PDB file of C-alpha atoms in Angstrom:
ATOM      1  CA  MET A   1      65.535  92.164 -36.535  1.00 84.00           C
ATOM      2  CA  LEU A   2      64.664  95.397 -38.318  1.00 92.00           C
ATOM      3  CA  ILE A   3      61.144  95.856 -36.974  1.00 94.00           C
ATOM      4  CA  LYS A   4      61.151  96.920 -33.310  1.00 95.00           C
ATOM      5  CA  CYS A   5      57.403  97.295 -32.711  1.00 94.00           C
ATOM      6  CA  PHE A   6      54.098  98.117 -34.363  1.00 95.00           C
ATOM      7  CA  LEU A   7      52.270 101.294 -33.366  1.00 94.00           C
ATOM      8  CA  VAL A   8      48.616 101.371 -32.364  1.00 93.00           C
ATOM      9  CA  THR A   9      48.014 105.097 -32.064  1.00 94.00           C
ATOM     10  CA  GLU A  10      44.855 106.823 -33.263  1.00 96.00           C
ATOM     11  CA  LYS A  11      46.553 107.723 -36.555  1.00 96.00           C
ATOM     12  CA  ALA A  12      47.991 104.218 -37.014  1.00 96.00           C
ATOM     13  CA  VAL A  13      44.562 102.647 -36.487  1.00 95.00           C
ATOM     14  CA  SER A  14      42.935 105.018 -38.992  1.00 96.00           C
ATOM     15  CA  LEU A  15      45.636 104.095 -41.536  1.00 96.00           C
ATOM     16  CA  LEU A  16      44.699 100.411 -41.158  1.00 95.00           C
ATOM     17  CA  GLU A  17      41.597 101.193 -43.237  1.00 95.00           C
ATOM     18  CA  LYS A  18      43.942 102.142 -46.086  1.00 96.00           C
ATOM     19  CA  ASN A  19      45.816  98.847 -45.526  1.00 97.00           C
ATOM     20  CA  ILE A  20      48.864 100.551 -44.025  1.00 97.00           C
ATOM     21  CA  LEU A  21      50.877  99.181 -41.085  1.00 97.00           C
ATOM     22  CA  THR A  22      52.859 101.603 -38.915  1.00 97.00           C
ATOM     23  CA  ALA A  23      56.038 100.379 -37.231  1.00 97.00           C
ATOM     24  CA  ILE A  24      59.120 101.637 -35.449  1.00 97.00           C
ATOM     25  CA  VAL A  25      62.142 100.180 -37.239  1.00 97.00           C
ATOM     26  CA  ASP A  26      65.909 100.141 -36.813  1.00 97.00           C
ATOM     27  CA  ILE A  27      67.395 103.550 -37.645  1.00 97.00           C
ATOM     28  CA  ARG A  28      69.756 101.916 -40.189  1.00 97.00           C
ATOM     29  CA  ALA A  29      66.984  99.965 -41.967  1.00 96.00           C
ATOM     30  CA  ARG A  30      66.482 100.814 -45.649  1.00 97.00           C
ATOM     31  CA  LYS A  31      63.113 100.672 -47.416  1.00 97.00           C
ATOM     32  CA  PRO A  32      63.931  97.515 -49.455  1.00 97.00           C
ATOM     33  CA  ASP A  33      65.098  95.784 -46.260  1.00 96.00           C
ATOM     34  CA  ILE A  34      61.878  96.694 -44.420  1.00 97.00           C
ATOM     35  CA  LYS A  35      59.802  95.465 -47.370  1.00 97.00           C
ATOM     36  CA  ARG A  36      61.701  92.156 -47.514  1.00 97.00           C
ATOM     37  CA  GLU A  37      61.406  91.623 -43.738  1.00 96.00           C
ATOM     38  CA  ILE A  38      57.610  92.223 -43.650  1.00 96.00           C
ATOM     39  CA  GLU A  39      57.066  89.969 -46.684  1.00 96.00           C
ATOM     40  CA  ARG A  40      59.179  87.215 -45.125  1.00 96.00           C
ATOM     41  CA  LEU A  41      57.703  87.422 -41.608  1.00 94.00           C
ATOM     42  CA  PHE A  42      54.020  87.659 -42.530  1.00 94.00           C
ATOM     43  CA  ASN A  43      53.930  86.021 -45.980  1.00 95.00           C
ATOM     44  CA  VAL A  44      52.330  89.088 -47.618  1.00 96.00           C
ATOM     45  CA  GLU A  45      53.221  91.401 -50.511  1.00 97.00           C
ATOM     46  CA  VAL A  46      54.171  95.009 -49.805  1.00 97.00           C
ATOM     47  CA  GLU A  47      53.169  97.728 -52.251  1.00 97.00           C
ATOM     48  CA  LYS A  48      55.396 100.492 -50.866  1.00 97.00           C
ATOM     49  CA  VAL A  49      57.246 101.705 -47.791  1.00 98.00           C
ATOM     50  CA  ASN A  50      57.514 105.311 -46.564  1.00 98.00           C
ATOM     51  CA  THR A  51      59.872 106.217 -43.743  1.00 98.00           C
ATOM     52  CA  LEU A  52      60.555 109.201 -41.517  1.00 97.00           C
ATOM     53  CA  ILE A  53      62.649 110.057 -38.491  1.00 98.00           C
ATOM     54  CA  THR A  54      60.535 111.083 -35.499  1.00 97.00           C
ATOM     55  CA  PRO A  55      61.501 113.996 -33.235  1.00 97.00           C
ATOM     56  CA  LYS A  56      62.520 111.347 -30.671  1.00 96.00           C
ATOM     57  CA  GLY A  57      65.145 110.107 -33.142  1.00 97.00           C
ATOM     58  CA  GLU A  58      63.337 106.862 -33.961  1.00 97.00           C
ATOM     59  CA  LYS A  59      62.644 105.699 -37.501  1.00 98.00           C
ATOM     60  CA  LYS A  60      58.965 105.172 -38.328  1.00 98.00           C
ATOM     61  CA  ALA A  61      57.844 103.171 -41.350  1.00 98.00           C
ATOM     62  CA  TYR A  62      54.457 103.243 -43.066  1.00 98.00           C
ATOM     63  CA  ILE A  63      54.097  99.902 -44.854  1.00 98.00           C
ATOM     64  CA  LYS A  64      51.334  99.727 -47.473  1.00 98.00           C
ATOM     65  CA  LEU A  65      50.231  96.194 -48.291  1.00 97.00           C
ATOM     66  CA  LYS A  66      48.857  95.093 -51.655  1.00 97.00           C
ATOM     67  CA  PRO A  67      45.015  95.057 -51.788  1.00 96.00           C
ATOM     68  CA  GLU A  68      44.732  91.264 -51.519  1.00 96.00           C
ATOM     69  CA  TYR A  69      46.241  91.329 -47.992  1.00 95.00           C
ATOM     70  CA  SER A  70      44.834  92.783 -44.781  1.00 95.00           C
ATOM     71  CA  ALA A  71      46.924  94.946 -42.437  1.00 94.00           C
ATOM     72  CA  GLU A  72      44.288  94.514 -39.721  1.00 93.00           C
ATOM     73  CA  GLU A  73      44.576  90.727 -39.977  1.00 92.00           C
ATOM     74  CA  ILE A  74      48.344  90.870 -39.397  1.00 92.00           C
ATOM     75  CA  LEU A  75      47.949  92.946 -36.234  1.00 92.00           C
ATOM     76  CA  SER A  76      45.196  90.688 -34.928  1.00 91.00           C
ATOM     77  CA  LYS A  77      47.448  87.627 -35.472  1.00 89.00           C
ATOM     78  CA  LEU A  78      50.083  89.394 -33.378  1.00 88.00           C
ATOM     79  CA  GLY A  79      47.493  89.939 -30.646  1.00 86.00           C
ATOM     80  CA  VAL A  80      47.399  93.727 -30.953  1.00 78.00           C
ATOM     81  CA  PHE A  81      43.607  93.721 -31.390  1.00 71.00           C
TER      82      PHE A  81
END
């Protein structure tokens, strides 16, 4: 599994308004792999994926969904909200 966990920090919650999910992913995960995994797991379409390595050495992914899908809805299905 590429996605380790979803983040619910202040910044992550504010990005939900822009339809962006924030997740910690496997350090070896590539953007196309992350996109495929999210689309497969949640049956949504991903517009784009941005990644960065945190100072802790974890890989963080910002996953922007296409406008017809709701990032907030996904997190609420997972029981985050």
